[in-house]
Short mmCIF file of C-alpha atoms and ligand atoms in Angstrom, two decimals:
data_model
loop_
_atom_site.label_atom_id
_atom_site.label_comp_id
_atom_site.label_asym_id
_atom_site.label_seq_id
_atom_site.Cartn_x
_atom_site.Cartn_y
_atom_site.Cartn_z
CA UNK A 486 -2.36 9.51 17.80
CA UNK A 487 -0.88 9.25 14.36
CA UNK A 488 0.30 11.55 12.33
CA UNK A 489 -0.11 10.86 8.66
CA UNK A 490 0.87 12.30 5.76
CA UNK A 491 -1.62 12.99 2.69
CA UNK A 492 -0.37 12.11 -0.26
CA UNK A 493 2.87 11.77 1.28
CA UNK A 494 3.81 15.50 2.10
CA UNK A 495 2.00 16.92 -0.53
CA UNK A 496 2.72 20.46 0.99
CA UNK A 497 6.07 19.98 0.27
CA UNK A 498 6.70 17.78 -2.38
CA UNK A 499 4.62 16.68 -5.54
CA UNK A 500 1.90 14.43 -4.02
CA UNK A 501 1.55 10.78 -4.75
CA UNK A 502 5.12 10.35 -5.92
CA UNK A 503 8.08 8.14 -4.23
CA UNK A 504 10.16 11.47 -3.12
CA UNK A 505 6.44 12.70 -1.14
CA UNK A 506 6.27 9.74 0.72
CA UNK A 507 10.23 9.53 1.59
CA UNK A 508 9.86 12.86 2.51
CA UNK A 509 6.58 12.34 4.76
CA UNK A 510 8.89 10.26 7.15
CA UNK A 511 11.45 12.53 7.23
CA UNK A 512 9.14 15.01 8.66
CA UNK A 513 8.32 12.56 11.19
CA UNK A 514 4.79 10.78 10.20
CA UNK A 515 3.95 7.86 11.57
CA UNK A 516 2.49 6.87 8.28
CA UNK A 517 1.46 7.82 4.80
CA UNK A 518 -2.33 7.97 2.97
CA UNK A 519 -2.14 7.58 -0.78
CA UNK A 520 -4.75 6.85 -3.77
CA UNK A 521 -5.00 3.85 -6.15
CA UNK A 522 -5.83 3.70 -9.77
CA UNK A 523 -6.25 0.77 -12.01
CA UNK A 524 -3.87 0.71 -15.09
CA UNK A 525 -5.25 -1.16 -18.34
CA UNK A 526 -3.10 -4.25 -17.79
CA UNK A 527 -4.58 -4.52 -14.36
CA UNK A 528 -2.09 -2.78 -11.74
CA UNK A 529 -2.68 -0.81 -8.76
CA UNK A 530 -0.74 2.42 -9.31
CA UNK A 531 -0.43 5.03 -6.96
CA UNK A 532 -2.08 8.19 -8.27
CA UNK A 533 -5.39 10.57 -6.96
CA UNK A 534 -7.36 11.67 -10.24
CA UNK A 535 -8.16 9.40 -12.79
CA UNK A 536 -6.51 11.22 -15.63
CA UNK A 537 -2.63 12.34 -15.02
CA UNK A 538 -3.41 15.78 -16.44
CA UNK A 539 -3.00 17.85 -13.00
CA UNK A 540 -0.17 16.03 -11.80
CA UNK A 541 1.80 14.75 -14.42
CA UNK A 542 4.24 17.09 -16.71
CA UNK A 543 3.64 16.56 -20.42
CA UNK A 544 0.92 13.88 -20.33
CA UNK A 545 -2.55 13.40 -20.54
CA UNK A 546 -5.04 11.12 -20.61
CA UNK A 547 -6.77 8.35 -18.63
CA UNK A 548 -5.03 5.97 -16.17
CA UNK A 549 -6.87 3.24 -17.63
CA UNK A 550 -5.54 3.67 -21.09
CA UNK A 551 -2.58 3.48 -19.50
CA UNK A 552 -0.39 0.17 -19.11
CA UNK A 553 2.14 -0.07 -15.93
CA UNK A 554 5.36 0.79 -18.12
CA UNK A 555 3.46 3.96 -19.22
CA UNK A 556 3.35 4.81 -15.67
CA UNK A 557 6.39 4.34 -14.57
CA UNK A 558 7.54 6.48 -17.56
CA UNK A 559 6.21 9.03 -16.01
CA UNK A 560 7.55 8.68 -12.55
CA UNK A 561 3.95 7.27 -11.16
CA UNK A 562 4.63 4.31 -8.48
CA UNK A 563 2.82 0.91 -8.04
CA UNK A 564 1.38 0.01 -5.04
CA UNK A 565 3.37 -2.72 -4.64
CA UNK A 566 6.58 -0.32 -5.33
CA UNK A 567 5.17 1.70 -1.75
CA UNK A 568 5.33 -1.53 -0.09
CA UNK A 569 8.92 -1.83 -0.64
CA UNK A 570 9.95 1.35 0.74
CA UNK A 571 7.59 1.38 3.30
CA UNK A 572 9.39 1.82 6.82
CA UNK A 573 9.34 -1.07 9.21
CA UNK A 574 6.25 -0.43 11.79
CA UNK A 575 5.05 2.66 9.21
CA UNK A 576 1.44 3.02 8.44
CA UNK A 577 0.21 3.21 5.44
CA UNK A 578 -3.35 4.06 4.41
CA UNK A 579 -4.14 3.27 1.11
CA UNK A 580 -7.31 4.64 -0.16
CA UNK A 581 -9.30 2.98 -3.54
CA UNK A 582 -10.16 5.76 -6.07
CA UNK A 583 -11.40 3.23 -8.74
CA UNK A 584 -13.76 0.34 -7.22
CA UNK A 585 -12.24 -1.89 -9.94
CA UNK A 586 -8.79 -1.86 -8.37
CA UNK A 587 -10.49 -3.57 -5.24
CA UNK A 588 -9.65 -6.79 -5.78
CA UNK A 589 -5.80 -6.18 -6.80
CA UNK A 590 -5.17 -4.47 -3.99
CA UNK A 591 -6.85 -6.92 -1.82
CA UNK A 592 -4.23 -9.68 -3.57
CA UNK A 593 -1.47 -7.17 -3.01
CA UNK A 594 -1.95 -6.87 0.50
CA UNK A 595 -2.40 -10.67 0.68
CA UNK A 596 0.37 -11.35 -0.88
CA UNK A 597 2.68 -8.99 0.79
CA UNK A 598 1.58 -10.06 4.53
CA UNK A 599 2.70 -13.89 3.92
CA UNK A 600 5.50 -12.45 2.56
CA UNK A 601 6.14 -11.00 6.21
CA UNK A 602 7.00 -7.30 4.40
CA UNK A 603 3.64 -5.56 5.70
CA UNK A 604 1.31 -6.52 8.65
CA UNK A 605 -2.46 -6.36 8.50
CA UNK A 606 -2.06 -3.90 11.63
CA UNK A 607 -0.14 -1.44 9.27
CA UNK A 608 -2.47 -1.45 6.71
CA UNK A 609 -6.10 0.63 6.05
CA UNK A 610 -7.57 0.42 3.32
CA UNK A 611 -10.55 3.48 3.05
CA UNK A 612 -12.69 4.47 0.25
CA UNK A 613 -15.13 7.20 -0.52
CA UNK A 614 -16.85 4.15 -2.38
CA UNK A 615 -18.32 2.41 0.36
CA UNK A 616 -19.53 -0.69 -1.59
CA UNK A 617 -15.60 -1.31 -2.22
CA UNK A 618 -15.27 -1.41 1.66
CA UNK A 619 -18.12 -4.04 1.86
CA UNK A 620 -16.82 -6.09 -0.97
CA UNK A 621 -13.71 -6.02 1.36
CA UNK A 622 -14.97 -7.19 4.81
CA UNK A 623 -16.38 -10.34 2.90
CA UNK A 624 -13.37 -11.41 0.91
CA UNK A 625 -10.61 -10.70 3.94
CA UNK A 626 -12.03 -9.67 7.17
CA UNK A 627 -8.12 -9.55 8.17
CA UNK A 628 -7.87 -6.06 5.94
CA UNK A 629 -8.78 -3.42 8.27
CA UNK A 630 -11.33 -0.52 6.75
CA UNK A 631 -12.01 2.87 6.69
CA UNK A 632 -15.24 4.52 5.93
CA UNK A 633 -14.13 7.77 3.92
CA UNK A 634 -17.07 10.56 4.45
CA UNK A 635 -16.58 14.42 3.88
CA UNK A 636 -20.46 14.78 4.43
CA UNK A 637 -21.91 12.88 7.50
CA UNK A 638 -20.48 11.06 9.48
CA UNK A 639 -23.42 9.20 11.56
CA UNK A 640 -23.85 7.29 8.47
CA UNK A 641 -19.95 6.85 8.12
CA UNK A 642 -20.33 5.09 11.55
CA UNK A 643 -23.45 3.19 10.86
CA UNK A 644 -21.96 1.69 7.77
CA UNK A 645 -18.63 1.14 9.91
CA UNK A 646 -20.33 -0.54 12.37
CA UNK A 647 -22.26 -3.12 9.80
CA UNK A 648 -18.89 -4.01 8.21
CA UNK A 649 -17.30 -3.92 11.23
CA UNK A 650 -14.56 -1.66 10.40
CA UNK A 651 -11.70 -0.11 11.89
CA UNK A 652 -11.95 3.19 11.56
CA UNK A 653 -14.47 6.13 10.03
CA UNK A 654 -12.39 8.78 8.23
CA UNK A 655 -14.08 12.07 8.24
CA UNK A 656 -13.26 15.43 7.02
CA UNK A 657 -12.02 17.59 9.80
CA UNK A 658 -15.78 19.69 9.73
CA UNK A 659 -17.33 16.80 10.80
CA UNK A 660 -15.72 16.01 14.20
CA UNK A 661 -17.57 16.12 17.45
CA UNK A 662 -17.06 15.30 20.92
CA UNK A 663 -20.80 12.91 19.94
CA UNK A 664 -18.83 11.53 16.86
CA UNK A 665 -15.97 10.49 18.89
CA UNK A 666 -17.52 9.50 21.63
CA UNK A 667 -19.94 7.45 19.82
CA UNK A 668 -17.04 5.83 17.64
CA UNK A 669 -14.85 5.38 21.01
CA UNK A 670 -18.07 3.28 22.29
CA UNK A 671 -18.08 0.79 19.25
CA UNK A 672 -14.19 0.69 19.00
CA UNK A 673 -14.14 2.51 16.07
CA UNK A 674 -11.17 4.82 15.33
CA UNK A 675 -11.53 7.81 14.29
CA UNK A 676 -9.02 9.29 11.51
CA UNK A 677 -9.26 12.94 10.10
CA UNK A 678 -8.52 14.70 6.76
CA UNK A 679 -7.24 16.81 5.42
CA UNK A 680 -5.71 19.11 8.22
CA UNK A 681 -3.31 21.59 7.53
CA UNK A 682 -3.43 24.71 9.40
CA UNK A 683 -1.65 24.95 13.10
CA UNK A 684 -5.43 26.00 14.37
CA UNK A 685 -6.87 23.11 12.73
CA UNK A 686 -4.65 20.48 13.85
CA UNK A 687 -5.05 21.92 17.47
CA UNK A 688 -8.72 21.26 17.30
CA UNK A 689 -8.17 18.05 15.67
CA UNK A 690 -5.78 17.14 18.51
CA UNK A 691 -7.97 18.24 21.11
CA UNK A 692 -11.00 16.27 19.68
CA UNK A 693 -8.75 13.22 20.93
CA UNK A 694 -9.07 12.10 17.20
CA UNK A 695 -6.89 8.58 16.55
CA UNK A 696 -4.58 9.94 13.48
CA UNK A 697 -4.41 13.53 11.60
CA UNK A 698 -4.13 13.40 7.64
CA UNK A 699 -1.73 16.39 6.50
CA UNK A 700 -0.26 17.57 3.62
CA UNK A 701 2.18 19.29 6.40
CA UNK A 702 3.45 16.23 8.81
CA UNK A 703 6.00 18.55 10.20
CA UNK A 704 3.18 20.56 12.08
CA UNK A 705 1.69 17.52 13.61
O1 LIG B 742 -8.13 9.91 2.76
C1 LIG B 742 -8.41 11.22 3.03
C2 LIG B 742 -8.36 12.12 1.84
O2 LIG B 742 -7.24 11.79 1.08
C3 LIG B 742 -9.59 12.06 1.00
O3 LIG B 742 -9.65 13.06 0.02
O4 LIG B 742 -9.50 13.89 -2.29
O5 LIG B 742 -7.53 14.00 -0.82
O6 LIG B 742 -8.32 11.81 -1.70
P1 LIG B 742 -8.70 13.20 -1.24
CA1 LIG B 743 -6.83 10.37 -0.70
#
């Protein structure tokens, strides 16, 4: 089972940022889940609402106003800045926020598996937008997927199963012993969010789920 952390280790460390994912694997996670944004020159940049108002200090507006060197004023990463610090063997789950950034980060990924610094194994790419995860399994059925659902997951499986992807990632409220067992039959992982308490992650754990997204790796 892996333990992954959400946003890096957002309960620790501002989420989204290089430090929260540094610090995710120095708590011991396996891998690391993060969110992509489209900038207005066309980057994937690591960030989970589409403004920087909640999360970054003394700046507001909309990501897609913004241009990469904006970003990186402000101490928000590129994807492609992840993949360089990204451990050898880690995981990293990187979920599209903005269906327009599905095509960069398609290229990205691409790109960075013939350069032999990620692996398609490593590598999930999940979205809330399920239409992004179709668009996917047609242009590289090497990119693994994960159908994001926080409201039912039968359908998360269904569409899984059409796409043929890897895993269904389901809030933590939605996990049964049917769920899994009905995944486990189609070889469908399944990965759970966002689990945080110690009584949580015990139930999550004894679900047999296939990886735990926390904010807390260190109670994995
Ligand atoms: O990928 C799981 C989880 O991150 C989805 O919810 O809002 O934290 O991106 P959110
Ligand atoms: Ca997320």
């Amino acid at each position: 089972m892996l333990n992954i952390g959400h946003r890096g280790a957002k309960g620790h460390v501002a989420e989204n940022t290089m430090e929260s994912f540094l610090k995710a694997f120095e708590l011991g996670a396996d891998g690391i889940e993060l969110d992509i944004h489209l900038t207005a020159d066309g980057e994937a940049v690591v960030i989970h609402d589409e403004t920087v108002d909640r999360t970054i200090k003394n700046a507001s507006g909309f990501i897609k106003d913004f241009t990469v060197a904006d970003c990186s004023k402000v101490g928000i990463p590129t994807l492609v800045e992840v993949f360089h610090v990204l451990p050898e063997d880690a995981f990293l789950n990187i979920e599209i926020k903005n269906p327009e950034a599905t095509l960069v980060v398609a290229d990205e990924i691409e790109k960075f598996v013939r350069l032999g610094e990620i692996h398609y194994e490593n590598v999930l790419v999940s979205s809330f937008h399920w239409e992004v995860l179709g668009k996917l399994s047609q242009i590289n059925p090497d990119i693994r997927l994960g159908v994001l659902s926080e409201e039912n997951s039968k359908e998360a499986l269904a569409f899984a199963k059409e796409i043929e992807a890897y895993s269904v990632n389901v809030w933590f409220e939605l996990l049964t012993p049917e769920l899994i067992a009905l995944a486990r039959q189609h070889q469908i992982q399944v990965h759970t969010f966002t689990v945080n308490s110690p009584e949580d992650i015990t139930f999550a754990k004894k679900m047999g789920v296939d990886a735990i997204i926390t904010d807390y790796p260190d109670r994995v």
